[in-house]
Coordinates of C-alpha atoms in Angstrom, one line a residue:
M29 CA 151.0 -132.6 27.1
K30 CA 153.4 -129.9 26.0
K31 CA 156.0 -131.1 28.5
A32 CA 155.5 -134.7 27.1
K33 CA 156.2 -133.4 23.6
L34 CA 159.3 -131.7 24.7
I35 CA 160.6 -134.7 26.5
M36 CA 159.8 -136.9 23.5
A37 CA 161.7 -134.6 21.1
L38 CA 164.8 -134.6 23.4
A39 CA 164.6 -138.4 23.8
V40 CA 164.5 -139.0 20.0
A41 CA 167.5 -136.6 19.5
A42 CA 169.5 -138.5 22.2
A43 CA 168.7 -141.9 20.8
L44 CA 169.7 -140.9 17.3
S45 CA 172.9 -139.3 18.6
V46 CA 173.8 -142.5 20.3
A47 CA 173.0 -144.6 17.2
R48 CA 175.4 -142.7 14.9
P49 CA 178.7 -144.0 16.4
V50 CA 177.3 -147.5 16.9
A51 CA 176.6 -147.8 13.2
A52 CA 180.1 -146.6 12.4
Q53 CA 181.7 -149.2 14.8
T54 CA 179.8 -152.2 13.4
G55 CA 181.0 -151.5 9.9
G56 CA 177.7 -152.7 8.6
G57 CA 176.9 -149.4 6.9
P58 CA 178.4 -146.1 5.7
T59 CA 179.7 -143.7 8.3
G60 CA 178.3 -140.7 6.5
E61 CA 174.8 -139.3 6.6
N62 CA 172.1 -141.6 5.1
A63 CA 168.5 -142.7 5.7
F64 CA 169.6 -145.0 8.7
N65 CA 172.2 -142.5 10.0
P66 CA 170.8 -139.0 9.7
G67 CA 172.7 -135.8 10.2
I68 CA 171.7 -134.3 13.5
S69 CA 172.4 -130.8 14.8
L70 CA 171.5 -128.8 17.9
V71 CA 171.3 -125.0 18.1
L72 CA 171.2 -123.5 21.6
N73 CA 170.0 -119.9 22.0
G74 CA 169.8 -117.8 25.1
I75 CA 169.1 -114.1 25.7
Y76 CA 169.3 -111.6 28.5
G77 CA 167.0 -108.7 27.9
N78 CA 166.8 -105.2 29.5
L79 CA 163.8 -103.2 28.2
S80 CA 162.4 -99.9 29.3
Q81 CA 158.8 -101.0 28.4
D82 CA 157.0 -104.2 29.3
P83 CA 157.3 -106.6 26.4
A84 CA 153.8 -108.1 27.4
G85 CA 152.3 -104.8 26.2
F86 CA 154.1 -104.8 22.8
R87 CA 152.2 -103.7 19.8
I88 CA 152.9 -102.1 16.4
N89 CA 150.5 -99.2 16.0
G90 CA 148.9 -98.5 12.7
F91 CA 148.8 -102.2 11.7
V92 CA 146.5 -105.1 12.3
P93 CA 148.0 -107.5 15.0
T94 CA 149.3 -110.6 13.2
M95 CA 148.7 -113.3 15.9
G96 CA 152.4 -114.2 15.5
E97 CA 155.2 -114.1 18.0
V98 CA 156.3 -110.6 17.1
G99 CA 157.1 -109.2 20.5
P100 CA 160.7 -108.6 21.8
P101 CA 162.4 -111.2 24.1
N102 CA 161.5 -111.2 27.7
R103 CA 163.1 -109.1 30.4
G104 CA 165.9 -110.8 32.3
L105 CA 167.3 -114.2 31.4
S106 CA 165.4 -116.5 29.1
L107 CA 165.9 -119.4 26.7
G108 CA 165.7 -118.2 23.1
E109 CA 164.3 -120.5 20.4
S110 CA 166.6 -123.5 20.2
E111 CA 166.5 -126.2 17.5
I112 CA 167.0 -129.9 16.8
T113 CA 167.5 -130.8 13.2
F114 CA 167.4 -134.2 11.5
S115 CA 168.3 -134.5 7.8
A116 CA 169.3 -137.2 5.4
N117 CA 169.1 -138.4 1.8
I118 CA 166.2 -141.0 1.8
D119 CA 167.3 -142.5 -1.5
P120 CA 168.7 -141.3 -4.8
Y121 CA 165.5 -139.3 -5.4
F122 CA 164.5 -137.7 -2.1
R123 CA 166.0 -135.9 0.9
G124 CA 164.1 -135.4 4.2
T125 CA 164.5 -132.7 6.8
A126 CA 162.8 -132.1 10.1
I127 CA 163.5 -129.2 12.5
V128 CA 162.0 -129.2 16.0
A129 CA 161.9 -125.8 17.7
L130 CA 162.2 -125.7 21.5
T131 CA 160.5 -122.5 22.7
P132 CA 161.0 -120.5 25.8
E133 CA 157.5 -121.7 26.9
N134 CA 158.8 -125.3 27.1
E135 CA 156.9 -126.3 23.9
A136 CA 158.2 -128.4 21.1
E137 CA 157.0 -127.3 17.7
I138 CA 157.6 -128.6 14.3
E139 CA 159.2 -125.7 12.6
E140 CA 160.0 -127.4 9.3
A141 CA 159.4 -131.0 8.1
Y142 CA 159.6 -131.6 4.4
V143 CA 160.9 -133.8 1.6
Q144 CA 162.9 -132.4 -1.3
T145 CA 163.7 -134.0 -4.7
L146 CA 167.2 -134.8 -5.7
G147 CA 166.9 -136.4 -9.1
L148 CA 164.8 -133.9 -11.1
S149 CA 166.4 -132.7 -14.4
Y150 CA 166.8 -129.4 -16.1
G151 CA 167.4 -127.4 -12.9
F152 CA 164.0 -128.2 -11.3
T153 CA 163.6 -128.9 -7.5
A154 CA 160.3 -129.8 -5.7
K155 CA 159.6 -129.5 -2.0
A156 CA 156.6 -130.7 0.0
G157 CA 155.7 -130.5 3.7
R158 CA 156.1 -127.7 6.2
F159 CA 158.7 -125.1 5.3
F160 CA 159.5 -121.4 5.5
S161 CA 158.0 -119.6 2.5
G162 CA 160.2 -118.1 -0.1
V163 CA 158.5 -114.7 0.2
G164 CA 161.1 -112.0 0.6
Y165 CA 164.7 -112.7 1.6
L166 CA 164.9 -113.1 5.4
N167 CA 161.8 -115.3 5.8
E168 CA 163.5 -118.5 4.7
I169 CA 166.5 -118.1 7.0
H170 CA 166.3 -119.6 10.5
A171 CA 166.6 -117.1 13.4
H172 CA 170.0 -118.4 14.6
A173 CA 171.5 -117.3 11.3
W174 CA 170.1 -113.8 11.4
D175 CA 172.5 -110.9 11.8
F176 CA 170.4 -109.3 14.5
T177 CA 168.6 -110.8 17.5
D178 CA 165.1 -110.2 16.2
A179 CA 163.3 -109.8 12.9
P180 CA 162.7 -106.4 11.1
L181 CA 159.4 -104.6 11.9
A182 CA 158.3 -105.2 8.3
N183 CA 158.6 -109.0 8.6
K184 CA 156.6 -108.7 11.9
V185 CA 153.6 -106.8 10.5
F186 CA 153.4 -108.4 7.1
L187 CA 154.5 -112.0 7.8
G188 CA 153.7 -112.5 11.5
N189 CA 157.5 -112.5 12.1
Q190 CA 158.2 -115.6 9.9
L191 CA 155.7 -117.3 7.6
G192 CA 155.8 -121.1 7.7
E193 CA 153.4 -123.0 5.3
D194 CA 152.2 -126.5 4.9
G195 CA 152.4 -126.8 1.1
I196 CA 154.4 -127.5 -2.0
Q197 CA 157.1 -125.6 -3.8
L198 CA 158.5 -125.9 -7.3
K199 CA 161.7 -124.0 -8.2
W200 CA 163.7 -123.8 -11.4
V201 CA 167.4 -122.6 -11.6
A202 CA 168.3 -121.4 -15.1
P203 CA 171.4 -122.7 -16.8
T204 CA 172.9 -119.2 -17.3
D205 CA 176.2 -117.6 -16.5
F206 CA 174.5 -115.5 -13.9
Y207 CA 172.2 -116.8 -11.2
L208 CA 168.5 -116.9 -12.0
D209 CA 165.7 -118.8 -10.3
I210 CA 161.9 -118.8 -10.5
G211 CA 159.6 -120.6 -8.1
I212 CA 156.0 -121.0 -7.1
E213 CA 154.3 -122.2 -3.9
A214 CA 150.9 -123.4 -3.0
G215 CA 150.1 -123.5 0.8
H216 CA 147.3 -124.4 3.2
G217 CA 147.1 -120.9 4.6
R218 CA 147.9 -121.9 8.2
Q219 CA 149.4 -118.6 9.4
F220 CA 149.1 -114.8 9.1
P221 CA 148.3 -113.2 6.7
S222 CA 145.9 -116.0 5.8
G223 CA 144.5 -116.0 9.3
S224 CA 142.8 -118.9 11.1
D225 CA 143.3 -122.5 10.0
R226 CA 141.1 -123.2 7.0
N227 CA 138.7 -126.1 6.9
K228 CA 138.4 -126.2 3.2
N229 CA 139.8 -128.2 0.2
G230 CA 142.3 -126.7 -2.0
F231 CA 144.9 -124.1 -1.3
G232 CA 144.7 -121.1 1.0
S233 CA 147.8 -119.1 -0.2
G234 CA 150.0 -118.8 -3.3
N235 CA 153.4 -117.3 -3.7
F236 CA 155.5 -116.5 -6.8
F237 CA 159.2 -115.6 -6.4
T238 CA 162.3 -115.0 -8.5
H239 CA 165.9 -114.1 -7.8
V240 CA 168.7 -112.9 -10.0
G241 CA 172.3 -112.3 -9.0
G242 CA 176.0 -112.4 -10.0
D243 CA 179.5 -111.2 -9.4
L244 CA 180.9 -107.7 -9.8
G245 CA 184.7 -107.8 -10.2
T246 CA 186.7 -110.1 -7.9
G247 CA 185.2 -109.3 -4.6
T248 CA 181.6 -108.3 -4.8
A249 CA 178.5 -110.5 -5.2
W250 CA 174.9 -109.4 -5.4
Q251 CA 171.4 -110.8 -5.6
M252 CA 167.9 -109.2 -6.0
G253 CA 164.6 -110.9 -5.4
L254 CA 160.9 -110.2 -6.1
S255 CA 157.9 -112.1 -4.7
Y256 CA 154.1 -111.9 -4.7
L257 CA 152.1 -113.5 -1.9
A258 CA 148.3 -113.9 -2.4
T259 CA 145.9 -115.1 0.3
S260 CA 142.2 -114.9 1.1
P261 CA 141.8 -114.6 4.9
Q262 CA 138.5 -115.8 6.4
D263 CA 137.6 -114.6 9.9
R264 CA 141.2 -113.5 10.6
S265 CA 140.7 -112.2 14.1
Y266 CA 142.6 -109.7 16.3
D267 CA 142.1 -108.1 19.7
D268 CA 141.6 -104.4 20.2
T269 CA 139.7 -102.0 22.5
D270 CA 136.7 -99.8 21.6
S271 CA 136.1 -96.1 22.3
A272 CA 135.0 -97.0 25.9
V273 CA 138.4 -98.9 26.3
A274 CA 136.5 -102.2 26.6
D275 CA 138.2 -105.3 25.1
V276 CA 136.8 -106.4 21.7
T277 CA 137.7 -109.0 19.1
N278 CA 137.4 -108.0 15.4
S279 CA 137.9 -110.1 12.3
F280 CA 138.7 -109.6 8.6
S281 CA 137.6 -111.6 5.6
G282 CA 138.7 -110.7 2.1
R283 CA 141.8 -110.6 -0.1
S284 CA 145.4 -109.9 0.9
R285 CA 148.1 -109.2 -1.7
L286 CA 151.8 -108.7 -0.7
W287 CA 154.7 -107.6 -2.9
A288 CA 158.2 -108.0 -1.6
L289 CA 161.4 -106.6 -3.1
S290 CA 164.8 -107.6 -1.7
G291 CA 168.4 -106.9 -2.3
V292 CA 171.7 -108.3 -0.9
L293 CA 175.2 -107.1 -1.7
K294 CA 178.3 -108.9 -0.3
W295 CA 181.9 -107.8 -0.5
A296 CA 185.0 -109.6 0.5
P297 CA 188.6 -109.2 -0.9
N298 CA 188.9 -111.8 -3.6
H299 CA 185.7 -113.4 -2.4
N300 CA 187.5 -114.6 0.8
P301 CA 185.4 -113.4 3.8
A302 CA 187.7 -115.0 6.4
Y303 CA 189.5 -111.8 7.4
T304 CA 187.1 -108.9 6.5
N305 CA 183.8 -108.7 4.7
F306 CA 180.7 -106.5 4.4
K307 CA 177.0 -107.3 3.8
L308 CA 174.3 -104.8 2.8
Q309 CA 170.7 -106.2 3.0
G310 CA 167.3 -104.6 2.6
E311 CA 163.7 -105.4 1.8
Y312 CA 160.6 -103.4 0.8
F313 CA 157.1 -104.7 1.4
R314 CA 153.8 -103.4 0.1
R315 CA 150.5 -104.9 1.0
R316 CA 146.9 -104.2 -0.2
E317 CA 143.9 -105.7 1.6
N318 CA 140.2 -105.3 0.8
G319 CA 137.1 -107.1 2.2
D320 CA 134.9 -106.9 5.2
L321 CA 135.8 -106.0 8.8
T322 CA 133.6 -107.2 11.6
F323 CA 133.6 -105.2 14.8
D324 CA 133.2 -107.0 18.2
T325 CA 132.5 -110.5 16.9
A326 CA 131.4 -111.7 20.4
A327 CA 128.7 -109.0 20.9
T328 CA 127.4 -106.4 18.4
S329 CA 129.1 -108.1 15.4
Q330 CA 128.7 -105.1 13.0
S331 CA 130.3 -105.5 9.6
G332 CA 131.4 -103.1 6.9
S333 CA 133.9 -102.7 4.1
F334 CA 137.6 -102.4 4.8
T335 CA 140.5 -101.4 2.5
S336 CA 144.1 -100.7 3.3
T337 CA 147.4 -100.1 1.4
Q338 CA 150.4 -100.2 3.6
S339 CA 154.2 -100.6 3.2
G340 CA 157.4 -101.0 5.1
W341 CA 161.1 -101.5 4.7
Y342 CA 164.4 -102.0 6.4
L343 CA 168.1 -101.6 5.5
Q344 CA 171.0 -103.1 7.3
G345 CA 174.7 -103.3 7.0
V346 CA 177.1 -105.7 8.8
W347 CA 180.9 -105.3 8.7
Q348 CA 183.4 -107.8 9.8
Y349 CA 186.4 -105.6 10.4
M350 CA 188.7 -108.3 11.6
P351 CA 188.5 -112.1 12.1
Q352 CA 185.7 -113.1 14.6
W353 CA 184.4 -109.5 15.2
R354 CA 181.4 -107.9 13.5
V355 CA 179.4 -104.7 13.9
G356 CA 176.1 -103.8 12.3
Y357 CA 173.3 -101.2 12.0
R358 CA 169.7 -101.6 10.9
Y359 CA 167.0 -99.0 10.3
D360 CA 163.3 -100.0 10.2
R361 CA 160.4 -97.9 9.0
L362 CA 156.7 -98.7 8.4
N363 CA 154.1 -96.6 6.6
A364 CA 150.5 -97.1 7.8
G365 CA 149.4 -95.7 4.4
T366 CA 145.7 -95.4 3.7
T367 CA 143.0 -97.3 5.6
A368 CA 139.3 -97.0 4.8
I369 CA 136.9 -98.5 7.4
G370 CA 133.3 -98.6 6.2
L371 CA 131.8 -98.7 9.7
V372 CA 133.6 -95.4 10.5
N373 CA 132.9 -93.7 7.1
S374 CA 129.2 -94.6 7.2
G375 CA 128.7 -93.4 10.8
P376 CA 127.8 -96.3 13.2
L377 CA 131.3 -96.2 14.8
T378 CA 134.2 -93.8 15.1
A379 CA 137.9 -94.1 14.6
A380 CA 138.3 -94.4 18.4
D381 CA 136.7 -97.8 18.1
F382 CA 139.7 -99.0 16.1
P383 CA 142.7 -97.5 18.0
I384 CA 145.2 -100.0 16.8
L385 CA 144.5 -98.9 13.2
A386 CA 145.0 -95.2 13.9
A387 CA 147.6 -93.7 11.4
Y388 CA 151.1 -94.1 12.7
N389 CA 154.5 -94.8 11.1
P390 CA 156.7 -96.9 13.4
T391 CA 160.5 -96.7 13.3
R392 CA 163.4 -98.4 15.0
H393 CA 167.2 -98.0 15.2
T394 CA 169.3 -101.0 16.0
V395 CA 173.1 -101.5 16.5
M396 CA 174.9 -104.7 17.3
A397 CA 178.3 -106.1 17.8
D398 CA 179.1 -109.8 18.0
W399 CA 182.1 -112.1 18.4
S400 CA 182.3 -115.6 16.9
G401 CA 184.7 -118.1 18.6
S402 CA 184.2 -120.3 15.6
E403 CA 181.6 -121.0 13.0
F404 CA 179.7 -122.9 15.8
S405 CA 179.6 -120.2 18.5
R406 CA 178.5 -116.5 18.6
I407 CA 178.0 -114.0 21.4
R408 CA 176.1 -110.8 20.4
L409 CA 175.3 -107.4 22.1
Q410 CA 172.4 -105.5 20.6
V411 CA 170.9 -102.1 21.5
A412 CA 167.7 -100.7 19.9
R413 CA 165.5 -97.7 20.2
D414 CA 162.1 -99.0 19.2
K415 CA 159.2 -96.7 18.4
S416 CA 156.6 -99.4 17.4
R417 CA 154.2 -98.0 20.0
S418 CA 152.8 -94.6 19.3
D419 CA 152.8 -93.4 22.9
V420 CA 156.1 -94.7 24.2
T421 CA 159.7 -95.4 23.1
D422 CA 161.2 -98.8 24.1
N423 CA 164.9 -98.7 24.8
Q424 CA 166.2 -102.3 24.5
V425 CA 169.5 -104.0 25.3
F426 CA 170.0 -107.7 24.5
L427 CA 172.9 -110.0 25.2
Q428 CA 172.6 -113.2 23.3
Y429 CA 174.5 -116.5 22.8
I430 CA 174.1 -118.9 19.8
M431 CA 175.8 -122.2 19.9
S432 CA 175.5 -125.1 17.4
K433 CA 176.6 -128.7 17.4
G434 CA 176.5 -131.3 14.7
A435 CA 175.8 -131.4 11.0
H436 CA 174.4 -128.2 9.6
G437 CA 173.5 -127.3 6.0
A438 CA 174.8 -124.2 4.1
H439 CA 173.0 -121.0 4.8
K440 CA 171.3 -118.9 2.1
F441 CA 173.3 -116.4 0.0

């Protein structure tokens, strides 16, 4: 079934690619992008990984597993996540975009598929469908446009690597001399931190976000953002081991509240980044969860109260010191904070029955260097020292290529 989906996605892409020049030759329609002649792009991503620890055993100690694809790339050669994008103005009022992700496991997944308004007045824009949430800064950006091969640890533990929602978004851009936007989202709650797919009416998650930014002098631009994500997980399960090292499945039901503060500073002489430029980027997350934690749902199924307050942040800088060449450094740090488990505090179980939640503050150092042959090609070397696991350090080396072809929209600030 998965193979059939993959073949179908590639066949549609090929058919549409052929259709574009035909329409231009007949002269019966415009040669530009439109509803009958959509913009099509392809992103190819491949990675070679050398890791001192088995990526299959990856975990981030001190934090509840997120059910997302948060592990590092595989050892050896592998296909990274590649994308096929279709986009076009449907009419004067709406624009449609669909992005199909081709995963290393030979699966075709709908990464984004949404319609967006074009004709609303007074700075308003509405979006509906499946899209990357506006929580934080990096979450909305597709992986091929990241400055490093993988996501920061904070995005992994608080957003399951990257939060995609089925929902609606309304954003307003203020008519001011500086940049200011305010937006709200209502989603189904299909991914972590919401947990398992809801079988309920209404919304499973809500997000508020705002950004403010401007210019400093003739070469510096800045932007800061604040967002608040609220969800109510129901039976959000995760795998762990008990004090006898037997596999168990636990689940959480309750409230999850996440604050995210982001900042980006860009510098380029006279705002011209062609020769040299510098980008400083960082985010801070703080999450509070409270509710009920059920231990060993398949057997004893004991429940008790659960409360946690945890945080994490990263800071990275990327410097293009000459045309085509960039170097960068990123530091990640997580704080397991305070966790209160009722089943432990009241006596039936011990902390050894919840080893993944044992207090630990993961860190990671990452350096990278990349070369871009053009705006459509990039080759990157990345080296990291990852201390996500409390008992071992994972020394990682990745060699990555990212190649794109076809129409492609502008990237986020």
